[in-house]
PDB file of C-alpha atoms in Angstrom:
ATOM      1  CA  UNK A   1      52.231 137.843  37.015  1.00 55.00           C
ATOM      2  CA  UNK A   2      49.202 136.524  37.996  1.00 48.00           C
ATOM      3  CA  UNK A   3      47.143 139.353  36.379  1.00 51.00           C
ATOM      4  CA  UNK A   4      48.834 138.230  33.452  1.00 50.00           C
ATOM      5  CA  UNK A   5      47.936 134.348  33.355  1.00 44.00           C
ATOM      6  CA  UNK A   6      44.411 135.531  34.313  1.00 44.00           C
ATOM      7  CA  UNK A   7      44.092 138.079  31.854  1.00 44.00           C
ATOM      8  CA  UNK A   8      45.199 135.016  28.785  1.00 44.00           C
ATOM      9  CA  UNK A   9      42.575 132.871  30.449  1.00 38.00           C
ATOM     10  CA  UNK A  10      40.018 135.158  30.407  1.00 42.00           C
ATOM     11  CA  UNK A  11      41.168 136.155  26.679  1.00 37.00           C
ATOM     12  CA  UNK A  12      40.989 132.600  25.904  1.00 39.00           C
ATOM     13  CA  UNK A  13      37.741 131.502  27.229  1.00 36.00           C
ATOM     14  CA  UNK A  14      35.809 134.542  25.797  1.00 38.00           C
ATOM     15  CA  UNK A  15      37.080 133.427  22.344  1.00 34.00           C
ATOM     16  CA  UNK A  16      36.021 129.831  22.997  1.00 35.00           C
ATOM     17  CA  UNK A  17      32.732 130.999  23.942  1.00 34.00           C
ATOM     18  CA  UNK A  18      32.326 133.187  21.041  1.00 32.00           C
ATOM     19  CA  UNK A  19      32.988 130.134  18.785  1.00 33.00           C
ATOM     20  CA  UNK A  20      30.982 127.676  20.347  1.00 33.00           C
ATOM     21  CA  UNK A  21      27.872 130.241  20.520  1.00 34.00           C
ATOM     22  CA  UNK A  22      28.749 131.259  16.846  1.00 34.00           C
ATOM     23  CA  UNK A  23      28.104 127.332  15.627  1.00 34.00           C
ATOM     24  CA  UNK A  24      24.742 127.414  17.579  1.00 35.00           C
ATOM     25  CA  UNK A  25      21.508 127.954  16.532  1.00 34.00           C
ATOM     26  CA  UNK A  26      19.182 126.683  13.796  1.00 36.00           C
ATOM     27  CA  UNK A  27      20.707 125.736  10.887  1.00 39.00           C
ATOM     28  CA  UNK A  28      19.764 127.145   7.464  1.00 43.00           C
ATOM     29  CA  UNK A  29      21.047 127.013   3.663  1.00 48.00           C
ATOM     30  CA  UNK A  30      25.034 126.615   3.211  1.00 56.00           C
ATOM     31  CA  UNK A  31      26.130 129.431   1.468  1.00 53.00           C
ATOM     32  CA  UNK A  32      28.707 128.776  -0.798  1.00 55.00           C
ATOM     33  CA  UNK A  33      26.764 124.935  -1.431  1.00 81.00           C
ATOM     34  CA  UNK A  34      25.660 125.401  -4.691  1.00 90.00           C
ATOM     35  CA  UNK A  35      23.123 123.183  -6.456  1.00 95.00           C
ATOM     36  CA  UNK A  36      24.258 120.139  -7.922  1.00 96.00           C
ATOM     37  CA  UNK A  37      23.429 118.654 -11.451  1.00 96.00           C
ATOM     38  CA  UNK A  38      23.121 119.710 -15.104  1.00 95.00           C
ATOM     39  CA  UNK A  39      24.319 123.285 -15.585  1.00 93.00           C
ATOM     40  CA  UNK A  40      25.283 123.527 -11.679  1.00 93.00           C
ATOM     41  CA  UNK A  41      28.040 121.364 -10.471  1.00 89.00           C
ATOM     42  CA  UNK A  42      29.253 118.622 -12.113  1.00 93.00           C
ATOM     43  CA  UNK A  43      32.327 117.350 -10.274  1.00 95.00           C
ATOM     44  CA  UNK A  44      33.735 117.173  -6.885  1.00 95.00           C
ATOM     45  CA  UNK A  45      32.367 116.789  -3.273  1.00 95.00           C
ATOM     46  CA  UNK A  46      28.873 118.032  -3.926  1.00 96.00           C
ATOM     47  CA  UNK A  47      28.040 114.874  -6.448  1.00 97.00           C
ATOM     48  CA  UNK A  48      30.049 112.679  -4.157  1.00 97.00           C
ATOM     49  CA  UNK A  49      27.713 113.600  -1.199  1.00 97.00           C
ATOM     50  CA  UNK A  50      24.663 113.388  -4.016  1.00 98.00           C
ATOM     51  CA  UNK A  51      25.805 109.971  -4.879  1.00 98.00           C
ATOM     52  CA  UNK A  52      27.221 108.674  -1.544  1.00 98.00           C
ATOM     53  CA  UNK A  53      23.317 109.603  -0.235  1.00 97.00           C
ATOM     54  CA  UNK A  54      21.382 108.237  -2.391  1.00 98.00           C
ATOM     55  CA  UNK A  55      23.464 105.037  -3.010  1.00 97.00           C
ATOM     56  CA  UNK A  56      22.571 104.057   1.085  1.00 96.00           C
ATOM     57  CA  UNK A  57      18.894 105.286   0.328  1.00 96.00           C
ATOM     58  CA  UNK A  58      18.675 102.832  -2.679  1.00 97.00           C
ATOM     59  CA  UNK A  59      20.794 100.172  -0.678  1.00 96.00           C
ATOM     60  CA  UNK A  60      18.024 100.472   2.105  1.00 94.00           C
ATOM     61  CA  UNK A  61      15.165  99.609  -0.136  1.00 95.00           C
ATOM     62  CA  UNK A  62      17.277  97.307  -2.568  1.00 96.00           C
ATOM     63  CA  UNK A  63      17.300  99.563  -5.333  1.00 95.00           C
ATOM     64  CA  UNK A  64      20.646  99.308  -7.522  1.00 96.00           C
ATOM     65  CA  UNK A  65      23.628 101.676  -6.470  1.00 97.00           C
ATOM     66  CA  UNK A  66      25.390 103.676  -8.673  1.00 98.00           C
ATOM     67  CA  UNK A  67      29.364 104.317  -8.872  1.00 97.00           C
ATOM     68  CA  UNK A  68      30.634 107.462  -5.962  1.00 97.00           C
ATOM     69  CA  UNK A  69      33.103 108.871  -8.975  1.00 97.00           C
ATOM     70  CA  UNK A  70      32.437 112.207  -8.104  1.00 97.00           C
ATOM     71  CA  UNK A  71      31.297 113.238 -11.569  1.00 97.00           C
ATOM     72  CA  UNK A  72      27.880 113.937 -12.339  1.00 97.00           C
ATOM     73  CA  UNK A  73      26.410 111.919 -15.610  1.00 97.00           C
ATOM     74  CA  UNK A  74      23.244 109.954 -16.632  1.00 98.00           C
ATOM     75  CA  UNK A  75      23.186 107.407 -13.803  1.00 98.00           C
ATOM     76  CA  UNK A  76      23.596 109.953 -11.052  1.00 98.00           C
ATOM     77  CA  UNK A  77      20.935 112.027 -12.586  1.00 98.00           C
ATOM     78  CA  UNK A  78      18.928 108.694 -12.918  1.00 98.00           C
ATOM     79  CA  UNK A  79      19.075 108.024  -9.390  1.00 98.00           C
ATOM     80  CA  UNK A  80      18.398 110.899  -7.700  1.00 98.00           C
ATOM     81  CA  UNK A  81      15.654 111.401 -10.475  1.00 98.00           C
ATOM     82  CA  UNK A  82      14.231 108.054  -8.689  1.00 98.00           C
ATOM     83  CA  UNK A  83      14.677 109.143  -5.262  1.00 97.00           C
ATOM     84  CA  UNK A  84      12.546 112.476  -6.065  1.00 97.00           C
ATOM     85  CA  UNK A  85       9.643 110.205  -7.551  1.00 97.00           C
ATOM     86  CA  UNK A  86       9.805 108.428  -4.555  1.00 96.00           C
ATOM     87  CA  UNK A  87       9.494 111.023  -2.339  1.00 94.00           C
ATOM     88  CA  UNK A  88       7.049 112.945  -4.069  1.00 95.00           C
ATOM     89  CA  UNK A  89       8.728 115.660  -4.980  1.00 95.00           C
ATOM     90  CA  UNK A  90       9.816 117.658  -8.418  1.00 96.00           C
ATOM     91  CA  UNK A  91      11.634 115.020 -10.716  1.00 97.00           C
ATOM     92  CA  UNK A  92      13.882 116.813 -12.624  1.00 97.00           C
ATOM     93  CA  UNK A  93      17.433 115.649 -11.259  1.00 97.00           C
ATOM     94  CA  UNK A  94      18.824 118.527  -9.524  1.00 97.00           C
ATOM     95  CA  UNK A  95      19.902 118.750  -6.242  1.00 97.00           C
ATOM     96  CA  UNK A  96      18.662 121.677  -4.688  1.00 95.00           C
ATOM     97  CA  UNK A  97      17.757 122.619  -1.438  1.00 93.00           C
ATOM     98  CA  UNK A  98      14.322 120.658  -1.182  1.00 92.00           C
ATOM     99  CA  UNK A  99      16.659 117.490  -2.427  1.00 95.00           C
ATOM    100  CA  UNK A 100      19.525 118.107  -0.284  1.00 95.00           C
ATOM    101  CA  UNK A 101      17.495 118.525   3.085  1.00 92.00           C
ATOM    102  CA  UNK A 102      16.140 114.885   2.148  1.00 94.00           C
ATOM    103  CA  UNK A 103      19.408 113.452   1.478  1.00 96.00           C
ATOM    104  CA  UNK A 104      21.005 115.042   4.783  1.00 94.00           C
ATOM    105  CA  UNK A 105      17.900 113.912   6.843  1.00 91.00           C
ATOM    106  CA  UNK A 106      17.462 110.316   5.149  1.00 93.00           C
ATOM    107  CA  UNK A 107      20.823 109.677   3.896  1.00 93.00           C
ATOM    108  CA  UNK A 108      23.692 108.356   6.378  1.00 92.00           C
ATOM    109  CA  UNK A 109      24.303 110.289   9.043  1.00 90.00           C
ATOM    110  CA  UNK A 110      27.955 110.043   9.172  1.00 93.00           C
ATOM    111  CA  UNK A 111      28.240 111.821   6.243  1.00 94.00           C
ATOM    112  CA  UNK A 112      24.750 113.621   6.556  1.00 91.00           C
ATOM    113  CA  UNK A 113      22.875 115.238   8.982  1.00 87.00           C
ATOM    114  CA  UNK A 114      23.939 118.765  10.496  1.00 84.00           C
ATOM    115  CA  UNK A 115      26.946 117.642  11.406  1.00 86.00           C
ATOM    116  CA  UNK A 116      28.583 115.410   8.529  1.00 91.00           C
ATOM    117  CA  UNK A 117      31.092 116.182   5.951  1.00 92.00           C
ATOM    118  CA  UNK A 118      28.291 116.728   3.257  1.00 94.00           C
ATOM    119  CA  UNK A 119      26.038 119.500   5.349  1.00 91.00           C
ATOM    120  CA  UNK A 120      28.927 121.861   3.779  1.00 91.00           C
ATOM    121  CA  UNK A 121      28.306 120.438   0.214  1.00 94.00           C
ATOM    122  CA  UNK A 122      24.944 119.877  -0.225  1.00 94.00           C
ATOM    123  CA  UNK A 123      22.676 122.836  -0.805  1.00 93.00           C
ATOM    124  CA  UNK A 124      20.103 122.579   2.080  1.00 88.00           C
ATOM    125  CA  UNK A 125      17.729 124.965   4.139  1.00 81.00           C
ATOM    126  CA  UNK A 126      17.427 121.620   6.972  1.00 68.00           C
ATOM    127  CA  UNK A 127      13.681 122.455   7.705  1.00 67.00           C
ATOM    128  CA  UNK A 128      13.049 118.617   8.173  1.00 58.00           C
ATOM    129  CA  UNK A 129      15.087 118.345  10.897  1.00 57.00           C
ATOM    130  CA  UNK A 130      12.311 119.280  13.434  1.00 55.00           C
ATOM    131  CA  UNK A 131       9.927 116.799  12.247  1.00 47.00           C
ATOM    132  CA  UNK A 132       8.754 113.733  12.229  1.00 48.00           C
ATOM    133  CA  UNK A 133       8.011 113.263   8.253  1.00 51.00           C
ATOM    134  CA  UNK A 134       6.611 110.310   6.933  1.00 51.00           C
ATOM    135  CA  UNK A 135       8.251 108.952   3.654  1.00 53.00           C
ATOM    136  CA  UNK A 136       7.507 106.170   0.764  1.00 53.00           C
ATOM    137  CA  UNK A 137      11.283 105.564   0.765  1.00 60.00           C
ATOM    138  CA  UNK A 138      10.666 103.588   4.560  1.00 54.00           C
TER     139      UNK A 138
END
């Protein structure tokens, strides 16, 4: 009997250590997070993250938020058209990977970051994460 009970515990902690060692390790692009914006994703929880973002980057430097309505349309594209211009990088509205790392890095970390609810819906390759990276936006 007790070869049993040790045999289930040993069962159980080697699958708990092959799940915590399989979420370790640096992070890189979501697959399955596809870009956000004209002819990519229009709707759903990748524009909400785009928009939930950006709206606490513009509240931080009193720029205007826009509505979280999960759909993408002008004012969306408008605002993280803004935030690109303001960080220097390639205006045209989409949220790619060089966007999304700045929205998970900048953005509220709640929701951002590695960890949040929009790491899995924001396309992102997270190489600011190591960094200390100087902004405009501050």
């Amino acid at each position: 009997m007790l070869k049993k009970i040790a045999a289930k515990v040993g069962l159980s902690l080697g699958v708990a250590a092959l799940v915590v060692g399989g979420t370790g390790g640096p992070a890189a692009a979501v697959e399955g997070a596809g870009y956000v914006g004209d002819g990519y994703a229009n709707s759903g929880a990748g524009v909400w993250c785009a928009q939930k973002l950006v709206n606490d980057l513009a509240r931080k430097v009193g720029q205007a938020e826009i509505a979280q309505d999960s759909r993408w349309g002008p004012q969306t594209k408008a605002q993280i058209v803004w935030l690109q211009q303001r960080l220097g990088l390639k205006a045209d509205g989409i949220v790619g990977p060089e966007t999304g790392n700045w929205l998970l890095y900048l953005g509220d970390q709640y929701y951002g970051g590695k960890n949040g609810y929009c790491y899995w819906n924001l396309p992102s390759d997270w190489r600011l994460a190591g960094m200390y990276v100087p902004t405009r936006l501050s």
